[in-house]
Amino acid sequence: MANRQQTDPAPQWWSRPEGTAEADRRHGVPAPRPDSGGEDHVQDAAPTQDVPTQDVPTQDVRAQDVPAPGVSDLTPDVPAAVPTVRYDPWGAEPLQVVDRGRTPRGIRLWQVVALSLGTALFAGGIGGYLGVLAERQSSTRLELPQAAGAADRGRAPESVAGIAATALPGVVTLHVRGTKGSGTGTGFVLDQQGHILTNSHVVADSQEITVTFSTGESVTAQLVGRDSGYDLAVVKVSGVRGLHPLSLGNSENVQVGDPVVAIGAPFDLSNTVTAGIISATGRPVTAGGDKGDGSDISYVDALQTDAPINPGNSGGPLLDAKAHVVGINSAIRGADKEDATRQGGSIGLGFAIPVNQGKRVAEELIRTGRATHPVIGVTLDMDYAGDGARVGDKGEDGKPSVVADGPGARAGIRAGDVITKVDGQRVRSGDELIIKIRAHRPGDPLTLTVLRGGRESTLKVVLGSANGS
């Protein structure tokens, strides 16, 4: 057996059984070749020299070993869904069996999660890059919208801006150093000679006065004169060119509701502009009185305004819509001292000296250094609590309360008379009578309504003159 090759005849089960060709086709078995010589033909695989052949019973193999494909009742042990496949070497094409593995079950959950994460990471990266790019571009090329005409600086002359532009070059800030400390006030230029009008209490007890113009230039000023009764003063600067005097208006033409503009240096904030209206006229206001003897009390028949006025505005101009001075800011009304919520600044009650009165006093101060006061020549009982101004029983140092041959005496005023009206306007106190009288000039005629013995009478008086303080 070692040196011999034996080739056995081809087994009979390789041949196709009769009647099974069509069944084999249904099960995927190729048809026999045409020259196969029939079902029982056997082809030798190699020459059979010196090798005996052995017959194999054909019928036994068919009946016992190979059941006919497609006959399920003869092969109970083989499931019908799994057909028996025979290999036919003489078929038209070789039998090919492909292992396709398990039947696909669709997309799995982990695949969906992985795909979603990948997509999110990719989208986030792209979004972050675009955001950084946009931020860089916006930080380097930012341009906000702006309304057209922003470069137009023109303003109507009657507007607040127009009034301020006209008046500011003529308004000054005063820094005063005195024996009791230092303070700040405001003033405005009266003429080209350098006269500046301000309040008396601004320059009281002054040792050094510095005037600062709206341009920032500062010079030293000298006191020309002041009057505490009117709370007005005039100072003068020298060697200054290009002064801008303000135009003076007529305070008699001012009406309640007229728009006004105030300019000053509240709390040393120079060139501060505020606006409001005239809220009242002829408001009797007294200020000062720190000395205790009444010599420093100011009596003002004031213009009331709601334009904000604060400490440092004193002496500044109150301007009308034509930028004309109609008042000199002088005082404010704060909350009561007993009020825990009292404010130290403006609460909308500011008072200005009418410019007509200021003009007369300024002219006198420039001319003589002193101002005159109109008087009626009587001493008033300032403790009288009734309605009106009562003439005292005695004057100072025991003198008569009605000056002999004075304006009051010539008009028929007697001690104890109660003056209730001046030119038809009600008078409620002695301070109001003084204010009404000082609103006029010496020599002006007045009509006084006097209550004597329960009866009223009318008296004509011509105002006299007295030197102020």
Coordinates of C-alpha atoms in Angstrom, one line a residue:
M1 CA 0.0 0.0 0.0
A2 CA 3.0 2.2 0.4
N3 CA 4.0 2.4 -3.2
R4 CA 0.6 1.9 -4.8
Q5 CA -2.2 4.4 -5.4
Q6 CA -5.7 3.1 -5.3
T7 CA -8.6 4.8 -6.8
D8 CA -12.0 3.5 -5.7
P9 CA -14.8 3.7 -8.1
A10 CA -17.0 6.8 -7.6
P11 CA -19.8 6.1 -5.1
Q12 CA -23.2 5.7 -6.4
W13 CA -24.7 8.4 -4.1
W14 CA -23.1 10.9 -6.3
S15 CA -25.5 10.1 -9.0
R16 CA -28.9 11.9 -9.1
P17 CA -31.9 9.8 -8.2
E18 CA -34.7 9.6 -10.7
G19 CA -37.6 12.0 -10.3
T20 CA -35.7 14.4 -8.1
A21 CA -34.4 16.8 -10.7
E22 CA -37.2 19.2 -10.3
A23 CA -37.1 19.0 -6.5
D24 CA -33.4 19.6 -6.6
R25 CA -34.0 22.8 -8.6
R26 CA -36.4 24.0 -6.0
H27 CA -33.8 23.5 -3.3
G28 CA -31.0 25.1 -5.2
V29 CA -29.3 22.0 -6.6
P30 CA -28.1 22.5 -10.2
A31 CA -29.4 20.2 -13.0
P32 CA -27.2 17.3 -14.2
R33 CA -24.9 17.8 -17.1
P34 CA -26.3 16.6 -20.4
D35 CA -23.6 14.1 -21.1
S36 CA -23.7 12.5 -17.7
G37 CA -25.0 9.2 -19.2
G38 CA -28.0 8.9 -16.9
E39 CA -28.6 8.7 -13.2
D40 CA -26.5 5.6 -12.7
H41 CA -23.4 6.6 -14.7
V42 CA -20.2 6.6 -12.7
Q43 CA -17.1 8.4 -13.9
D44 CA -13.8 7.4 -12.7
A45 CA -11.7 10.1 -11.1
A46 CA -8.4 8.4 -12.2
P47 CA -7.1 5.4 -14.2
T48 CA -7.7 2.1 -12.4
Q49 CA -4.6 0.2 -13.4
D50 CA -3.7 -2.6 -11.0
V51 CA -6.5 -1.5 -8.8
P52 CA -9.5 -3.7 -8.4
T53 CA -12.8 -2.1 -8.4
Q54 CA -15.5 -2.8 -5.9
D55 CA -19.2 -2.6 -6.7
V56 CA -21.4 -0.6 -4.4
P57 CA -25.1 -1.5 -4.4
T58 CA -26.9 1.4 -5.8
Q59 CA -30.3 0.7 -4.5
D60 CA -29.2 0.3 -0.9
V61 CA -27.5 3.6 -0.9
R62 CA -30.6 5.3 -2.3
A63 CA -33.1 3.7 0.0
Q64 CA -31.2 3.9 3.2
D65 CA -28.7 6.6 3.3
V66 CA -30.0 9.5 1.1
P67 CA -33.6 10.4 1.4
A68 CA -35.2 12.2 -1.5
P69 CA -35.1 16.0 -1.0
G70 CA -38.4 17.6 -0.5
V71 CA -40.1 14.6 1.0
S72 CA -40.6 15.6 4.6
D73 CA -42.7 12.7 5.7
L74 CA -39.8 10.3 5.0
T75 CA -37.2 12.3 7.0
P76 CA -38.8 13.2 10.3
D77 CA -35.4 14.0 12.0
V78 CA -34.5 16.8 9.6
P79 CA -36.5 20.0 9.8
A80 CA -38.4 20.9 6.6
A81 CA -37.1 24.4 6.7
V82 CA -33.5 23.1 6.2
P83 CA -33.4 21.4 2.8
T84 CA -30.8 18.6 2.1
V85 CA -28.4 19.8 -0.5
R86 CA -26.6 17.4 -2.8
Y87 CA -23.4 18.2 -4.6
D88 CA -23.4 17.4 -8.3
P89 CA -20.0 17.6 -9.8
W90 CA -21.5 17.5 -13.3
G91 CA -23.9 20.3 -12.7
A92 CA -24.0 23.4 -14.9
E93 CA -22.3 25.5 -12.2
P94 CA -20.8 24.6 -8.8
L95 CA -22.9 24.6 -5.7
Q96 CA -22.1 27.9 -3.8
V97 CA -23.1 28.2 -0.2
V98 CA -22.8 31.7 1.4
D99 CA -22.8 32.2 5.1
R100 CA -24.6 35.5 5.7
G101 CA -24.5 35.4 9.5
R102 CA -27.3 36.5 11.7
T103 CA -30.2 38.4 10.3
P104 CA -29.7 42.2 10.9
R105 CA -31.7 43.6 13.8
G106 CA -31.6 47.3 12.7
I107 CA -29.8 50.3 14.3
R108 CA -28.8 49.7 17.9
L109 CA -29.1 52.2 20.8
W110 CA -25.4 52.6 21.3
Q111 CA -25.0 53.5 17.7
V112 CA -27.7 56.2 18.0
V113 CA -26.0 57.6 21.2
A114 CA -22.6 57.6 19.6
L115 CA -23.9 59.3 16.4
S116 CA -25.7 62.0 18.5
L117 CA -22.6 62.7 20.6
G118 CA -20.5 63.0 17.6
T119 CA -22.9 65.4 15.9
A120 CA -23.3 67.5 19.1
L121 CA -19.5 67.8 19.5
F122 CA -19.1 68.7 15.9
A123 CA -21.8 71.3 16.0
G124 CA -20.5 72.8 19.3
G125 CA -17.0 73.1 17.9
I126 CA -18.3 74.9 14.8
G127 CA -20.6 77.2 16.9
G128 CA -17.8 78.1 19.3
Y129 CA -15.4 79.0 16.5
L130 CA -18.0 81.2 14.9
G131 CA -18.8 82.8 18.2
V132 CA -15.2 83.7 18.9
L133 CA -14.8 85.0 15.4
A134 CA -17.9 87.2 15.8
E135 CA -16.7 88.5 19.1
R136 CA -13.3 89.4 17.7
Q137 CA -14.9 91.2 14.8
S138 CA -17.4 93.1 17.1
S139 CA -14.7 94.1 19.6
T140 CA -12.5 95.6 16.9
R141 CA -15.2 97.0 14.6
L142 CA -18.0 98.1 17.0
E143 CA -20.1 101.0 15.7
L144 CA -23.3 102.1 17.3
P145 CA -26.1 103.9 15.5
Q146 CA -26.1 107.7 15.8
A147 CA -28.8 110.2 14.9
A148 CA -28.1 112.4 12.0
G149 CA -27.3 116.0 12.7
A150 CA -25.3 115.3 15.9
A151 CA -22.8 117.9 14.9
D152 CA -25.4 120.7 14.8
R153 CA -24.6 122.9 17.8
G154 CA -27.0 125.7 17.0
R155 CA -29.8 126.5 19.5
A156 CA -32.7 128.9 19.5
P157 CA -31.9 132.1 21.4
E158 CA -34.9 131.7 23.6
S159 CA -34.1 128.1 24.6
V160 CA -32.3 127.4 27.9
A161 CA -29.2 126.5 26.0
G162 CA -29.4 129.7 23.9
I163 CA -29.9 131.8 27.1
A164 CA -27.0 130.1 28.8
A165 CA -24.7 130.6 25.8
T166 CA -25.5 134.3 25.8
A167 CA -25.2 134.9 29.6
L168 CA -22.4 132.7 30.7
P169 CA -19.5 134.9 29.5
G170 CA -20.9 137.7 31.8
V171 CA -21.3 135.6 34.9
V172 CA -18.5 135.3 37.5
T173 CA -17.7 133.2 40.6
L174 CA -16.5 135.0 43.7
H175 CA -14.2 133.4 46.2
V176 CA -14.1 135.5 49.4
R177 CA -11.7 135.1 52.3
G178 CA -12.6 137.0 55.5
T179 CA -11.9 137.1 59.2
K180 CA -14.5 134.4 59.9
G181 CA -13.5 132.1 57.1
S182 CA -14.0 131.8 53.4
G183 CA -17.0 131.4 51.1
T184 CA -18.2 131.3 47.5
G185 CA -20.8 133.3 45.7
T186 CA -21.8 134.5 42.2
G187 CA -22.0 137.9 40.5
F188 CA -22.5 139.3 37.0
V189 CA -20.8 142.1 35.0
L190 CA -22.6 145.4 34.9
D191 CA -20.4 147.5 32.5
Q192 CA -17.1 147.7 30.6
Q193 CA -15.5 149.4 33.6
G194 CA -15.4 146.2 35.5
H195 CA -18.3 146.7 38.0
I196 CA -19.8 143.5 39.2
L197 CA -23.1 143.2 41.1
T198 CA -23.5 140.5 43.9
N199 CA -25.1 140.0 47.3
S200 CA -24.0 141.9 50.3
H201 CA -23.8 138.8 52.5
V202 CA -21.3 137.2 49.9
V203 CA -18.7 139.9 50.5
A204 CA -19.5 140.8 54.1
D205 CA -16.3 141.1 56.3
S206 CA -14.2 140.3 53.3
Q207 CA -10.4 140.7 53.3
E208 CA -9.7 139.3 49.9
I209 CA -12.0 138.9 46.9
T210 CA -11.1 136.8 43.8
V211 CA -13.3 136.9 40.7
T212 CA -13.2 133.9 38.3
F213 CA -14.7 134.3 34.8
S214 CA -16.4 131.6 32.8
T215 CA -13.1 131.2 30.8
G216 CA -11.3 130.2 34.0
E217 CA -9.3 133.4 34.3
S218 CA -9.1 134.7 37.8
V219 CA -8.3 138.3 39.0
T220 CA -8.5 140.1 42.3
A221 CA -11.5 142.5 42.9
Q222 CA -12.0 145.5 45.2
L223 CA -15.2 146.2 47.2
V224 CA -17.0 149.4 45.9
G225 CA -19.9 149.4 48.4
R226 CA -22.6 147.3 49.9
D227 CA -26.0 147.7 51.6
S228 CA -27.2 145.0 54.0
G229 CA -30.7 146.3 54.0
Y230 CA -31.1 145.5 50.3
D231 CA -28.5 142.7 50.4
L232 CA -26.7 144.1 47.4
A233 CA -23.0 144.9 46.8
V234 CA -20.7 146.0 44.0
V235 CA -17.1 144.9 43.4
K236 CA -14.8 146.0 40.7
V237 CA -12.0 144.3 38.6
S238 CA -9.3 146.3 36.8
G239 CA -7.2 145.6 33.8
V240 CA -9.6 143.0 32.3
R241 CA -10.5 143.3 28.6
G242 CA -13.3 141.7 26.7
L243 CA -15.9 142.0 29.4
H244 CA -19.4 140.9 28.6
P245 CA -22.0 143.0 30.6
L246 CA -25.4 141.4 30.9
S247 CA -28.5 143.3 29.7
L248 CA -30.9 144.4 32.5
G249 CA -34.6 143.8 32.0
N250 CA -37.7 145.2 33.7
S251 CA -38.9 143.3 36.7
E252 CA -42.2 145.2 36.6
N253 CA -43.1 143.3 33.5
V254 CA -42.5 139.8 35.0
Q255 CA -45.6 137.7 35.4
V256 CA -46.3 134.4 37.2
G257 CA -45.5 131.5 34.9
D258 CA -42.8 133.2 32.9
P259 CA -39.8 130.9 32.2
V260 CA -36.5 131.9 33.9
V261 CA -33.0 130.6 34.0
A262 CA -30.6 130.9 37.0
I263 CA -26.8 130.8 36.7
G264 CA -24.4 130.4 39.6
A265 CA -21.9 128.4 41.5
P266 CA -23.8 126.2 43.9
F267 CA -21.4 124.5 46.3
D268 CA -18.5 126.0 44.2
L269 CA -19.7 124.3 41.0
S270 CA -19.2 127.3 38.7
N271 CA -21.2 128.0 35.6
T272 CA -24.2 125.9 36.8
V273 CA -27.4 126.5 34.8
T274 CA -30.8 125.7 36.1
A275 CA -34.3 126.5 34.8
G276 CA -37.8 127.1 36.1
I277 CA -40.6 129.6 36.2
I278 CA -41.6 132.6 38.2
S279 CA -43.9 131.1 40.8
A280 CA -44.9 134.3 42.6
T281 CA -44.2 138.0 42.6
G282 CA -44.1 140.6 45.4
R283 CA -43.2 137.9 48.0
P284 CA -42.1 139.6 51.3
V285 CA -38.8 138.1 52.4
T286 CA -36.5 138.9 55.2
A287 CA -33.0 137.5 55.6
G288 CA -30.0 138.0 57.8
G289 CA -30.3 139.3 61.3
D290 CA -27.2 137.5 62.6
K291 CA -26.1 140.6 64.5
G292 CA -29.2 140.7 66.7
D293 CA -29.8 144.4 66.4
G294 CA -31.6 144.3 63.1
S295 CA -28.9 146.3 61.3
D296 CA -28.1 143.4 59.0
I297 CA -31.7 142.3 58.1
S298 CA -32.5 142.4 54.5
Y299 CA -36.1 143.3 53.4
V300 CA -36.9 142.1 49.9
D301 CA -40.1 142.4 47.8
A302 CA -38.9 139.3 46.0
L303 CA -39.6 137.3 42.9
Q304 CA -40.2 133.7 43.8
T305 CA -38.9 131.0 41.5
D306 CA -38.8 127.2 41.4
A307 CA -35.5 127.2 39.4
P308 CA -33.1 125.3 41.7
I309 CA -31.0 127.8 43.8
N310 CA -28.5 126.6 46.4
P311 CA -25.7 128.0 48.5
G312 CA -23.2 129.6 46.1
N313 CA -26.0 130.8 43.7
S314 CA -26.3 134.0 45.8
G315 CA -25.7 137.1 43.7
G316 CA -26.2 135.3 40.4
P317 CA -28.6 136.5 37.7
L318 CA -32.1 135.3 37.1
L319 CA -32.7 135.7 33.4
D320 CA -35.9 135.8 31.3
A321 CA -36.4 134.2 27.9
K322 CA -34.5 137.1 26.2
A323 CA -31.4 136.5 28.4
H324 CA -32.2 139.8 30.2
V325 CA -31.6 140.0 34.0
V326 CA -34.9 140.3 35.9
G327 CA -33.6 139.4 39.4
I328 CA -30.6 138.8 41.6
N329 CA -30.8 135.5 43.3
S330 CA -30.5 136.1 47.1
A331 CA -32.2 133.5 49.3
I332 CA -33.9 130.1 49.5
R333 CA -36.5 128.7 51.8
G334 CA -35.6 125.3 53.3
A335 CA -37.5 123.0 55.5
D336 CA -38.1 124.0 59.2
K337 CA -35.2 123.4 61.5
E338 CA -37.4 121.2 63.7
D339 CA -38.1 119.0 60.7
A340 CA -35.9 115.8 60.9
T341 CA -36.1 115.6 57.1
R342 CA -34.9 119.1 56.5
Q343 CA -32.9 119.6 53.4
G344 CA -29.8 121.8 53.2
G345 CA -30.4 122.8 49.5
S346 CA -33.2 123.9 47.3
I347 CA -36.7 122.6 47.8
G348 CA -38.1 124.7 44.9
L349 CA -38.5 128.0 46.8
G350 CA -35.9 130.5 45.7
F351 CA -36.1 134.3 46.0
A352 CA -34.6 137.0 43.8
I353 CA -34.3 140.7 44.3
P354 CA -36.2 142.5 41.5
V355 CA -33.7 144.0 39.0
N356 CA -35.4 147.4 39.1
Q357 CA -34.4 147.7 42.8
G358 CA -31.0 146.2 42.2
K359 CA -30.3 148.7 39.4
R360 CA -31.1 151.7 41.6
V361 CA -29.0 150.4 44.5
A362 CA -26.1 149.5 42.2
E363 CA -26.1 153.0 40.6
E364 CA -26.0 154.6 44.1
L365 CA -23.2 152.2 45.3
I366 CA -21.1 152.9 42.2
R367 CA -21.7 156.6 42.5
T368 CA -21.3 157.2 46.3
G369 CA -20.5 153.8 47.9
R370 CA -23.7 153.9 49.8
A371 CA -27.4 153.4 49.1
T372 CA -30.4 155.4 50.3
H373 CA -33.6 153.9 51.8
P374 CA -37.1 155.3 51.4
V375 CA -38.8 155.9 54.7
I376 CA -42.0 157.3 56.2
G377 CA -40.4 158.5 59.5
V378 CA -42.2 156.3 62.0
T379 CA -41.1 153.6 64.5
L380 CA -43.1 150.4 64.3
D381 CA -44.1 148.0 67.1
M382 CA -42.4 144.8 65.8
D383 CA -44.1 142.8 68.6
Y384 CA -47.6 143.5 67.4
A385 CA -49.4 140.2 66.7
G386 CA -52.5 141.6 65.0
D387 CA -53.1 142.1 61.3
G388 CA -51.3 145.1 59.9
A389 CA -48.3 147.2 61.0
R390 CA -48.8 149.2 64.2
V391 CA -47.0 152.4 64.9
G392 CA -45.3 152.2 68.3
D393 CA -46.1 154.4 71.3
K394 CA -42.5 155.4 71.7
G395 CA -39.4 155.4 69.5
E396 CA -35.8 154.6 70.2
D397 CA -34.2 156.1 73.3
G398 CA -37.7 157.4 74.4
K399 CA -38.1 159.6 71.4
P400 CA -41.5 160.0 69.8
S401 CA -42.5 157.1 67.5
V402 CA -43.5 159.6 64.7
V403 CA -40.5 161.8 63.6
A404 CA -41.5 165.4 63.9
D405 CA -41.9 167.1 60.5
G406 CA -41.2 163.7 58.9
P407 CA -43.1 162.2 55.9
G408 CA -45.5 160.3 58.3
A409 CA -46.1 163.3 60.5
R410 CA -46.9 165.5 57.5
A411 CA -49.3 162.8 56.2
G412 CA -51.2 162.7 59.6
I413 CA -49.9 159.4 61.0
R414 CA -50.1 159.1 64.8
A415 CA -48.8 156.7 67.4
G416 CA -50.9 153.6 67.8
D417 CA -52.2 153.8 64.2
V418 CA -52.4 150.5 62.4
I419 CA -51.4 150.6 58.7
T420 CA -53.3 147.9 56.8
K421 CA -52.7 148.7 53.2
V422 CA -50.1 150.3 50.9
D423 CA -51.5 151.4 47.5
G424 CA -54.4 149.0 48.1
Q425 CA -52.2 146.0 48.8
R426 CA -52.8 144.2 52.1
V427 CA -50.1 144.5 54.8
R428 CA -50.0 141.8 57.5
S429 CA -47.0 142.8 59.6
G430 CA -44.3 145.4 60.2
D431 CA -41.8 143.5 58.0
E432 CA -44.2 143.6 55.1
L433 CA -44.7 147.4 55.5
I434 CA -41.0 147.9 55.4
I435 CA -40.6 145.7 52.3
K436 CA -43.4 147.5 50.5
I437 CA -41.9 150.9 51.2
R438 CA -38.4 149.8 50.2
A439 CA -39.7 148.6 46.9
H440 CA -40.0 152.3 45.9
R441 CA -37.6 155.2 45.6
P442 CA -37.3 158.1 47.9
G443 CA -39.7 160.8 46.8
D444 CA -42.3 158.3 45.5
P445 CA -45.9 159.1 46.7
L446 CA -47.9 156.3 48.4
T447 CA -51.4 155.9 49.6
L448 CA -51.7 154.3 53.1
T449 CA -54.9 152.8 54.6
V450 CA -54.9 153.4 58.4
L451 CA -57.1 151.9 61.1
R452 CA -57.6 154.3 64.0
G453 CA -60.2 153.8 66.7
G454 CA -61.9 151.1 64.7
R455 CA -62.3 153.3 61.7
E456 CA -60.2 153.2 58.5
S457 CA -58.9 156.3 56.7
T458 CA -56.7 157.0 53.7
L459 CA -53.5 159.0 54.0
K460 CA -51.2 160.4 51.3
V461 CA -47.4 160.3 52.0
V462 CA -44.3 161.2 50.1
L463 CA -41.4 158.9 50.9
G464 CA -38.3 160.4 52.5
S465 CA -34.7 159.2 52.4
A466 CA -32.3 157.7 54.8
N467 CA -28.8 156.4 54.4
G468 CA -28.4 152.7 54.4
S469 CA -25.9 150.6 56.3

